[in-house]
Amino acid sequence: MSAVLTATACGPSGTTNDTPTRADHAASPSPTAQPALTKKEALAQIAHYSKINNEANADHNRELLDTIEDGPLYAMSVADYKQDEGLPKADREKYRPWSYDLASTDVYIPRFTADQQRWFAAVTYSGKNDASPRVLIMAERPKNKRWEMVAAVDLDDKKQLPKIALDADGYATAIDATSTKNVATPVDALRAGVLDHFATGGDLTGKKIFATTKTSTRQIKVHNDTTRKFGNRGTTEFSSAAADFPGSYALKTADGDALVVFAHTHMQRDRVAHPGLEIVPEKDDRAWLMDKPSPFFTYTFSCSDVATVPTTPGRSKLIGYTCRRTDAQGLSTSSAA
């Protein structure tokens, strides 16, 4: 539908213009946002993902997995494959097929314009009384129009899962979490706060950005426990790494805030404190480091995080995160000092 704009030309006081005082301009139609897909289609995509995921996992078929996963989730899954392959066959657990319970799965489908990437979120439940929720994000790849799972994060506290705002037709509202126009703390700051949990225990920015939750406490515990594990024989330092997956997915909640899913990458550097000492790789390190001791090791972790973020000044709440080691190097595999 076009709109007619009426403009009045004004000359100096007491005079009139010889040009017409009415000009009609046809405005460009505003793009119409449409639902990414229907609820039935969304559940079908989740079911398809489960089916193909089982087929890929059965024999570590990376090429097949790549047709249904992307982003940090794919990086973590491939890392799981590699770690399992590094174990003696006798130590590998037999794979057990699984599937999501679609009857207890809530889907949240935003509307998008034709030039926007389409995605949707879902929350699945497991355990007694559905006590264990998991947030899923599926995104459509523009080139092949294929839906792929990019995040699957277990939440630490079901009670902190917010109610998602739905319009009259039952569709959710996507939010751009990169801007302070939409959220009090944009996603880059959220990512920096999470990285600070690992690097300093949250002492610089983490505890200022995030309120204390089970999830933030877990991240800080990783810092506290890991940096003390060698005693006076070695040190551990955490640092940020380049954001391999800078994208984010956010939905408006019923209370006007946002549920934000994002990724981060951090590194862990273990080093001996004195010459002559070496660190012996553990069993799960074998795929990357074999069995060769080294005076230092550097690990890379890819992670996904879920947070509730206010739209007015206030601290955000981490409600879930998951990480996998996706690389490791030591003196035997790297020339870095």
mmCIF file of C-alpha atoms in Angstrom:
data_model
loop_
_atom_site.group_PDB
_atom_site.id
_atom_site.type_symbol
_atom_site.label_atom_id
_atom_site.label_comp_id
_atom_site.label_asym_id
_atom_site.label_seq_id
_atom_site.Cartn_x
_atom_site.Cartn_y
_atom_site.Cartn_z
ATOM 1 C CA MET A 1 0.000 0.000 0.000
ATOM 2 C CA SER A 2 1.448 3.401 -0.936
ATOM 3 C CA ALA A 3 1.106 6.496 1.186
ATOM 4 C CA VAL A 4 0.472 10.014 -0.161
ATOM 5 C CA LEU A 5 2.526 12.741 1.462
ATOM 6 C CA THR A 6 1.249 16.346 1.233
ATOM 7 C CA ALA A 7 3.860 19.106 1.407
ATOM 8 C CA THR A 8 3.068 22.812 1.766
ATOM 9 C CA ALA A 9 5.564 25.199 0.211
ATOM 10 C CA CYS A 10 6.094 28.405 2.170
ATOM 11 C CA GLY A 11 7.530 31.634 0.703
ATOM 12 C CA PRO A 12 8.457 34.884 2.395
ATOM 13 C CA SER A 13 5.780 36.414 4.589
ATOM 14 C CA GLY A 14 3.040 38.110 2.554
ATOM 15 C CA THR A 15 3.964 36.336 -0.708
ATOM 16 C CA THR A 16 2.812 33.256 -2.536
ATOM 17 C CA ASN A 17 4.665 30.707 -4.626
ATOM 18 C CA ASP A 18 3.974 30.224 -8.304
ATOM 19 C CA THR A 19 4.696 26.505 -7.917
ATOM 20 C CA PRO A 20 1.907 24.124 -6.925
ATOM 21 C CA THR A 21 1.471 23.801 -3.183
ATOM 22 C CA ARG A 22 0.640 20.082 -3.356
ATOM 23 C CA ALA A 23 3.128 17.372 -4.270
ATOM 24 C CA ASP A 24 2.315 13.678 -4.249
ATOM 25 C CA HIS A 25 5.108 11.194 -3.464
ATOM 26 C CA ALA A 26 4.727 7.429 -3.434
ATOM 27 C CA ALA A 27 6.631 6.046 -0.428
ATOM 28 C CA SER A 28 8.422 2.711 -0.729
ATOM 29 C CA PRO A 29 6.294 -0.033 0.779
ATOM 30 C CA SER A 30 7.553 -1.209 4.168
ATOM 31 C CA PRO A 31 8.783 -4.803 4.083
ATOM 32 C CA THR A 32 6.192 -7.127 5.583
ATOM 33 C CA ALA A 33 7.500 -9.421 8.289
ATOM 34 C CA GLN A 34 6.296 -12.997 8.036
ATOM 35 C CA PRO A 35 6.666 -15.899 10.496
ATOM 36 C CA ALA A 36 9.850 -17.888 9.892
ATOM 37 C CA LEU A 37 7.718 -21.027 9.611
ATOM 38 C CA THR A 38 4.715 -22.639 11.280
ATOM 39 C CA LYS A 39 4.755 -24.465 14.602
ATOM 40 C CA LYS A 40 4.197 -27.765 12.797
ATOM 41 C CA GLU A 41 7.106 -27.065 10.470
ATOM 42 C CA ALA A 42 9.349 -26.074 13.390
ATOM 43 C CA LEU A 43 8.626 -29.300 15.255
ATOM 44 C CA ALA A 44 9.274 -31.229 12.041
ATOM 45 C CA GLN A 45 12.671 -29.569 11.730
ATOM 46 C CA ILE A 46 13.549 -30.567 15.295
ATOM 47 C CA ALA A 47 12.459 -34.153 14.604
ATOM 48 C CA HIS A 48 14.538 -34.220 11.404
ATOM 49 C CA TYR A 49 17.525 -32.902 13.328
ATOM 50 C CA SER A 50 17.229 -35.678 15.929
ATOM 51 C CA LYS A 51 16.975 -38.366 13.248
ATOM 52 C CA ILE A 52 19.996 -37.223 11.243
ATOM 53 C CA ASN A 53 21.996 -36.451 14.367
ATOM 54 C CA ASN A 54 21.630 -40.067 15.475
ATOM 55 C CA GLU A 55 22.766 -41.297 12.070
ATOM 56 C CA ALA A 56 25.790 -39.016 12.092
ATOM 57 C CA ASN A 57 26.765 -39.756 15.681
ATOM 58 C CA ALA A 58 26.636 -43.515 15.169
ATOM 59 C CA ASP A 59 29.809 -43.465 13.080
ATOM 60 C CA HIS A 60 31.107 -39.903 13.605
ATOM 61 C CA ASN A 61 29.980 -38.822 10.159
ATOM 62 C CA ARG A 62 31.125 -35.205 10.063
ATOM 63 C CA GLU A 63 29.840 -34.586 6.540
ATOM 64 C CA LEU A 64 26.346 -35.739 7.450
ATOM 65 C CA LEU A 65 26.427 -33.798 10.717
ATOM 66 C CA ASP A 66 27.319 -30.678 8.744
ATOM 67 C CA THR A 67 23.916 -30.851 7.035
ATOM 68 C CA ILE A 68 22.039 -30.318 10.305
ATOM 69 C CA GLU A 69 24.427 -28.403 12.586
ATOM 70 C CA ASP A 70 26.370 -25.182 12.326
ATOM 71 C CA GLY A 71 28.048 -22.552 14.471
ATOM 72 C CA PRO A 72 29.294 -23.339 17.968
ATOM 73 C CA LEU A 73 27.184 -26.487 18.260
ATOM 74 C CA TYR A 74 28.840 -28.078 15.234
ATOM 75 C CA ALA A 75 32.282 -27.138 16.574
ATOM 76 C CA MET A 76 31.457 -28.772 19.900
ATOM 77 C CA SER A 77 30.018 -31.907 18.304
ATOM 78 C CA VAL A 78 33.060 -32.416 16.090
ATOM 79 C CA ALA A 79 35.260 -31.942 19.153
ATOM 80 C CA ASP A 80 33.287 -34.696 20.899
ATOM 81 C CA TYR A 81 33.928 -36.959 17.912
ATOM 82 C CA LYS A 82 37.650 -36.242 17.999
ATOM 83 C CA GLN A 83 37.923 -36.786 21.728
ATOM 84 C CA ASP A 84 36.085 -40.095 21.503
ATOM 85 C CA GLU A 85 38.270 -41.233 18.606
ATOM 86 C CA GLY A 86 41.360 -40.504 20.692
ATOM 87 C CA LEU A 87 40.349 -43.075 23.288
ATOM 88 C CA PRO A 88 41.130 -46.789 23.020
ATOM 89 C CA LYS A 89 38.101 -48.587 21.590
ATOM 90 C CA ALA A 90 37.586 -50.368 24.892
ATOM 91 C CA ASP A 91 37.103 -47.031 26.623
ATOM 92 C CA ARG A 92 34.574 -45.632 24.161
ATOM 93 C CA GLU A 93 30.975 -45.622 25.306
ATOM 94 C CA LYS A 94 28.438 -47.311 23.071
ATOM 95 C CA TYR A 95 26.289 -44.738 21.333
ATOM 96 C CA ARG A 96 22.656 -44.637 22.375
ATOM 97 C CA PRO A 97 20.090 -43.065 20.000
ATOM 98 C CA TRP A 98 17.922 -40.309 21.435
ATOM 99 C CA SER A 99 15.193 -37.870 20.435
ATOM 100 C CA TYR A 100 13.477 -34.774 21.782
ATOM 101 C CA ASP A 101 9.995 -35.153 23.235
ATOM 102 C CA LEU A 102 8.070 -32.967 20.813
ATOM 103 C CA ALA A 103 4.912 -33.160 22.930
ATOM 104 C CA SER A 104 6.665 -31.216 25.702
ATOM 105 C CA THR A 105 8.586 -28.855 23.416
ATOM 106 C CA ASP A 106 7.687 -25.177 23.254
ATOM 107 C CA VAL A 107 8.592 -23.368 20.038
ATOM 108 C CA TYR A 108 9.051 -19.607 19.687
ATOM 109 C CA ILE A 109 8.877 -18.390 16.112
ATOM 110 C CA PRO A 110 9.649 -14.759 15.255
ATOM 111 C CA ARG A 111 8.554 -12.836 12.170
ATOM 112 C CA PHE A 112 11.192 -11.718 9.650
ATOM 113 C CA THR A 113 11.342 -9.671 6.481
ATOM 114 C CA ALA A 114 12.675 -11.190 3.271
ATOM 115 C CA ASP A 115 16.154 -9.710 3.775
ATOM 116 C CA GLN A 116 16.594 -11.082 7.313
ATOM 117 C CA GLN A 117 17.968 -14.455 8.323
ATOM 118 C CA ARG A 118 15.222 -16.695 9.627
ATOM 119 C CA TRP A 119 15.566 -18.598 12.892
ATOM 120 C CA PHE A 120 13.461 -19.888 15.738
ATOM 121 C CA ALA A 121 13.953 -20.958 19.336
ATOM 122 C CA ALA A 122 12.583 -23.905 21.243
ATOM 123 C CA VAL A 123 12.647 -25.143 24.813
ATOM 124 C CA THR A 124 12.652 -28.888 25.394
ATOM 125 C CA TYR A 125 12.210 -30.623 28.733
ATOM 126 C CA SER A 126 13.454 -33.830 30.282
ATOM 127 C CA GLY A 127 13.657 -35.414 33.707
ATOM 128 C CA LYS A 128 11.068 -35.758 36.423
ATOM 129 C CA ASN A 129 8.362 -33.090 36.165
ATOM 130 C CA ASP A 130 10.231 -31.608 33.179
ATOM 131 C CA ALA A 131 12.809 -30.277 35.616
ATOM 132 C CA SER A 132 15.596 -30.002 33.023
ATOM 133 C CA PRO A 133 14.938 -27.485 30.225
ATOM 134 C CA ARG A 134 17.184 -26.999 27.201
ATOM 135 C CA VAL A 135 17.161 -23.987 24.898
ATOM 136 C CA LEU A 136 17.544 -24.745 21.187
ATOM 137 C CA ILE A 137 18.236 -22.355 18.316
ATOM 138 C CA MET A 138 17.701 -23.421 14.721
ATOM 139 C CA ALA A 139 18.674 -21.079 11.872
ATOM 140 C CA GLU A 140 18.045 -21.262 8.155
ATOM 141 C CA ARG A 141 21.101 -21.081 5.924
ATOM 142 C CA PRO A 142 20.401 -18.552 3.133
ATOM 143 C CA LYS A 143 22.344 -20.395 0.426
ATOM 144 C CA ASN A 144 20.609 -23.750 0.619
ATOM 145 C CA LYS A 145 17.515 -22.868 2.695
ATOM 146 C CA ARG A 146 18.476 -25.658 5.074
ATOM 147 C CA TRP A 147 17.559 -25.467 8.752
ATOM 148 C CA GLU A 148 20.448 -26.284 11.080
ATOM 149 C CA MET A 149 20.825 -26.412 14.846
ATOM 150 C CA VAL A 150 23.325 -23.796 16.058
ATOM 151 C CA ALA A 151 22.854 -23.922 19.844
ATOM 152 C CA ALA A 152 21.590 -26.403 22.419
ATOM 153 C CA VAL A 153 22.109 -25.237 25.998
ATOM 154 C CA ASP A 154 20.898 -26.876 29.197
ATOM 155 C CA LEU A 155 19.600 -24.421 31.776
ATOM 156 C CA ASP A 156 20.679 -24.575 35.403
ATOM 157 C CA ASP A 157 17.481 -23.263 36.938
ATOM 158 C CA LYS A 158 14.052 -23.870 35.414
ATOM 159 C CA LYS A 159 12.578 -21.146 37.602
ATOM 160 C CA GLN A 160 14.691 -18.508 35.838
ATOM 161 C CA LEU A 161 13.401 -19.390 32.380
ATOM 162 C CA PRO A 162 11.375 -16.313 31.393
ATOM 163 C CA LYS A 163 8.000 -16.309 29.720
ATOM 164 C CA ILE A 164 8.373 -15.352 26.078
ATOM 165 C CA ALA A 165 6.132 -12.583 24.732
ATOM 166 C CA LEU A 166 3.758 -13.745 21.994
ATOM 167 C CA ASP A 167 1.581 -11.667 19.700
ATOM 168 C CA ALA A 168 -2.114 -12.289 19.027
ATOM 169 C CA ASP A 169 -1.225 -14.994 16.514
ATOM 170 C CA GLY A 170 1.185 -16.778 18.841
ATOM 171 C CA TYR A 171 4.440 -15.554 17.282
ATOM 172 C CA ALA A 172 7.483 -14.260 19.164
ATOM 173 C CA THR A 173 9.407 -11.031 18.645
ATOM 174 C CA ALA A 174 13.087 -11.114 17.699
ATOM 175 C CA ILE A 175 15.321 -8.434 19.219
ATOM 176 C CA ASP A 176 18.660 -7.079 18.016
ATOM 177 C CA ALA A 177 20.759 -7.662 21.135
ATOM 178 C CA THR A 178 23.796 -5.869 19.723
ATOM 179 C CA SER A 179 22.412 -2.405 20.469
ATOM 180 C CA THR A 180 21.737 -0.523 23.680
ATOM 181 C CA LYS A 181 18.593 0.743 21.986
ATOM 182 C CA ASN A 182 17.088 -2.679 22.630
ATOM 183 C CA VAL A 183 18.861 -4.060 25.710
ATOM 184 C CA ALA A 184 20.644 -2.472 28.644
ATOM 185 C CA THR A 185 23.723 -4.642 28.061
ATOM 186 C CA PRO A 186 24.518 -5.504 24.430
ATOM 187 C CA VAL A 187 25.802 -8.924 23.538
ATOM 188 C CA ASP A 188 29.472 -7.894 23.188
ATOM 189 C CA ALA A 189 29.420 -6.722 26.805
ATOM 190 C CA LEU A 190 27.693 -9.933 27.893
ATOM 191 C CA ARG A 191 30.415 -11.920 26.160
ATOM 192 C CA ALA A 192 33.119 -9.823 27.853
ATOM 193 C CA GLY A 193 31.498 -10.407 31.235
ATOM 194 C CA VAL A 194 31.450 -14.166 30.725
ATOM 195 C CA LEU A 195 35.082 -14.153 29.646
ATOM 196 C CA ASP A 196 35.931 -12.220 32.803
ATOM 197 C CA HIS A 197 34.300 -14.944 34.911
ATOM 198 C CA PHE A 198 36.909 -17.352 33.569
ATOM 199 C CA ALA A 199 39.826 -14.897 33.510
ATOM 200 C CA THR A 200 39.476 -13.263 36.938
ATOM 201 C CA GLY A 201 36.561 -14.946 38.651
ATOM 202 C CA GLY A 202 34.388 -12.028 37.607
ATOM 203 C CA ASP A 203 36.300 -9.450 39.640
ATOM 204 C CA LEU A 204 36.768 -6.897 36.838
ATOM 205 C CA THR A 205 33.475 -6.795 34.938
ATOM 206 C CA GLY A 206 31.707 -10.136 35.261
ATOM 207 C CA LYS A 207 30.106 -9.487 38.647
ATOM 208 C CA LYS A 208 29.121 -5.973 37.558
ATOM 209 C CA ILE A 209 27.326 -7.192 34.447
ATOM 210 C CA PHE A 210 25.766 -10.367 35.878
ATOM 211 C CA ALA A 211 23.807 -11.032 39.031
ATOM 212 C CA THR A 212 24.760 -14.162 40.960
ATOM 213 C CA THR A 213 23.087 -17.280 39.560
ATOM 214 C CA LYS A 214 23.871 -20.989 39.476
ATOM 215 C CA THR A 215 25.373 -20.496 36.020
ATOM 216 C CA SER A 216 27.608 -17.554 36.872
ATOM 217 C CA THR A 217 28.714 -19.402 40.006
ATOM 218 C CA ARG A 218 29.644 -22.433 37.862
ATOM 219 C CA GLN A 219 31.780 -20.308 35.550
ATOM 220 C CA ILE A 220 33.571 -18.613 38.433
ATOM 221 C CA LYS A 221 34.140 -22.008 40.067
ATOM 222 C CA VAL A 222 35.931 -23.164 36.910
ATOM 223 C CA HIS A 223 38.326 -20.230 37.322
ATOM 224 C CA ASN A 224 38.826 -20.788 41.049
ATOM 225 C CA ASP A 225 39.334 -24.547 40.871
ATOM 226 C CA THR A 226 41.458 -24.635 37.726
ATOM 227 C CA THR A 227 43.833 -21.833 38.649
ATOM 228 C CA ARG A 228 44.624 -23.624 41.922
ATOM 229 C CA LYS A 229 44.919 -27.179 40.647
ATOM 230 C CA PHE A 230 48.742 -27.244 40.401
ATOM 231 C CA GLY A 231 49.426 -25.596 43.737
ATOM 232 C CA ASN A 232 52.959 -24.149 43.657
ATOM 233 C CA ARG A 233 54.067 -26.474 40.851
ATOM 234 C CA GLY A 234 52.320 -24.676 38.001
ATOM 235 C CA THR A 235 49.963 -21.950 36.889
ATOM 236 C CA THR A 236 46.776 -21.685 34.865
ATOM 237 C CA GLU A 237 45.617 -18.554 33.083
ATOM 238 C CA PHE A 238 42.411 -17.965 31.159
ATOM 239 C CA SER A 239 42.087 -15.462 28.330
ATOM 240 C CA SER A 240 39.646 -14.513 25.610
ATOM 241 C CA ALA A 241 40.023 -15.757 22.063
ATOM 242 C CA ALA A 242 38.726 -14.396 18.797
ATOM 243 C CA ALA A 243 34.963 -14.723 18.657
ATOM 244 C CA ASP A 244 34.536 -17.485 16.091
ATOM 245 C CA PHE A 245 30.759 -17.158 16.352
ATOM 246 C CA PRO A 246 29.823 -13.519 16.988
ATOM 247 C CA GLY A 247 26.126 -13.927 16.173
ATOM 248 C CA SER A 248 23.357 -13.818 18.755
ATOM 249 C CA TYR A 249 19.676 -14.701 18.985
ATOM 250 C CA ALA A 250 17.293 -12.801 21.222
ATOM 251 C CA LEU A 251 13.567 -12.859 21.973
ATOM 252 C CA LYS A 252 11.390 -10.355 23.787
ATOM 253 C CA THR A 253 10.072 -11.669 27.092
ATOM 254 C CA ALA A 254 6.645 -11.086 28.585
ATOM 255 C CA ASP A 255 8.082 -8.655 31.134
ATOM 256 C CA GLY A 256 9.663 -6.550 28.382
ATOM 257 C CA ASP A 257 13.211 -7.839 28.759
ATOM 258 C CA ALA A 258 15.133 -10.199 26.456
ATOM 259 C CA LEU A 259 16.265 -13.813 26.396
ATOM 260 C CA VAL A 260 19.648 -13.825 24.622
ATOM 261 C CA VAL A 261 21.606 -16.795 23.280
ATOM 262 C CA PHE A 262 25.211 -16.103 22.271
ATOM 263 C CA ALA A 263 28.592 -17.798 21.988
ATOM 264 C CA HIS A 264 32.056 -17.150 23.334
ATOM 265 C CA THR A 265 35.521 -18.675 22.933
ATOM 266 C CA HIS A 266 38.139 -18.754 25.666
ATOM 267 C CA MET A 267 41.610 -20.187 26.110
ATOM 268 C CA GLN A 268 43.280 -21.906 29.044
ATOM 269 C CA ARG A 269 47.037 -21.903 29.427
ATOM 270 C CA ASP A 270 48.627 -24.434 31.814
ATOM 271 C CA ARG A 271 52.323 -23.956 32.542
ATOM 272 C CA VAL A 272 54.802 -25.488 34.974
ATOM 273 C CA ALA A 273 56.306 -23.175 37.560
ATOM 274 C CA HIS A 274 59.857 -24.557 37.550
ATOM 275 C CA PRO A 275 62.268 -25.954 34.946
ATOM 276 C CA GLY A 276 62.382 -29.724 34.833
ATOM 277 C CA LEU A 277 58.685 -30.180 35.558
ATOM 278 C CA GLU A 278 56.216 -31.445 32.944
ATOM 279 C CA ILE A 279 52.449 -31.755 32.702
ATOM 280 C CA VAL A 280 51.172 -35.220 31.830
ATOM 281 C CA PRO A 281 48.088 -35.230 29.537
ATOM 282 C CA GLU A 282 44.963 -36.833 30.938
ATOM 283 C CA LYS A 283 43.027 -39.570 29.153
ATOM 284 C CA ASP A 284 40.593 -37.173 27.473
ATOM 285 C CA ASP A 285 43.504 -35.086 26.160
ATOM 286 C CA ARG A 286 44.839 -37.930 24.065
ATOM 287 C CA ALA A 287 43.120 -36.963 20.803
ATOM 288 C CA TRP A 288 44.929 -33.640 20.770
ATOM 289 C CA LEU A 289 48.106 -34.215 22.764
ATOM 290 C CA MET A 290 48.711 -37.965 22.495
ATOM 291 C CA ASP A 291 50.538 -39.097 25.628
ATOM 292 C CA LYS A 292 53.449 -36.664 25.427
ATOM 293 C CA PRO A 293 54.175 -34.567 28.528
ATOM 294 C CA SER A 294 54.955 -30.886 28.020
ATOM 295 C CA PRO A 295 55.940 -27.920 30.206
ATOM 296 C CA PHE A 296 52.820 -26.135 28.968
ATOM 297 C CA PHE A 297 49.515 -26.788 27.251
ATOM 298 C CA THR A 298 47.091 -24.353 25.638
ATOM 299 C CA TYR A 299 43.428 -25.332 25.317
ATOM 300 C CA THR A 300 40.678 -23.632 23.307
ATOM 301 C CA PHE A 301 37.044 -23.894 24.377
ATOM 302 C CA SER A 302 33.964 -23.080 22.294
ATOM 303 C CA CYS A 303 30.877 -22.280 24.329
ATOM 304 C CA SER A 304 27.241 -21.192 24.161
ATOM 305 C CA ASP A 305 25.564 -19.050 26.816
ATOM 306 C CA VAL A 306 21.977 -18.098 27.654
ATOM 307 C CA ALA A 307 21.107 -14.960 29.603
ATOM 308 C CA THR A 308 18.107 -12.855 30.502
ATOM 309 C CA VAL A 309 18.897 -9.208 29.830
ATOM 310 C CA PRO A 310 16.930 -6.187 31.050
ATOM 311 C CA THR A 311 16.011 -3.354 28.718
ATOM 312 C CA THR A 312 16.494 -0.798 31.486
ATOM 313 C CA PRO A 313 19.672 -0.401 33.570
ATOM 314 C CA GLY A 314 20.297 -3.464 35.678
ATOM 315 C CA ARG A 315 22.344 -6.634 35.857
ATOM 316 C CA SER A 316 21.708 -9.542 33.515
ATOM 317 C CA LYS A 317 21.304 -13.147 34.627
ATOM 318 C CA LEU A 318 23.141 -16.105 33.155
ATOM 319 C CA ILE A 319 20.826 -19.113 33.219
ATOM 320 C CA GLY A 320 22.798 -21.685 31.227
ATOM 321 C CA TYR A 321 26.058 -22.365 29.417
ATOM 322 C CA THR A 322 27.869 -25.273 27.820
ATOM 323 C CA CYS A 323 31.486 -25.617 26.654
ATOM 324 C CA ARG A 324 33.640 -28.102 24.802
ATOM 325 C CA ARG A 325 37.376 -28.179 24.318
ATOM 326 C CA THR A 326 37.827 -27.725 20.576
ATOM 327 C CA ASP A 327 41.630 -27.573 20.372
ATOM 328 C CA ALA A 328 44.727 -28.228 22.450
ATOM 329 C CA GLN A 329 48.428 -27.724 21.852
ATOM 330 C CA GLY A 330 51.615 -28.418 23.739
ATOM 331 C CA LEU A 331 55.336 -28.339 23.142
ATOM 332 C CA SER A 332 55.047 -31.466 21.035
ATOM 333 C CA THR A 333 52.331 -30.006 18.778
ATOM 334 C CA SER A 334 53.203 -26.313 18.713
ATOM 335 C CA SER A 335 56.373 -24.295 18.454
ATOM 336 C CA ALA A 336 54.890 -21.531 20.597
ATOM 337 C CA ALA A 337 56.645 -20.826 23.845
#
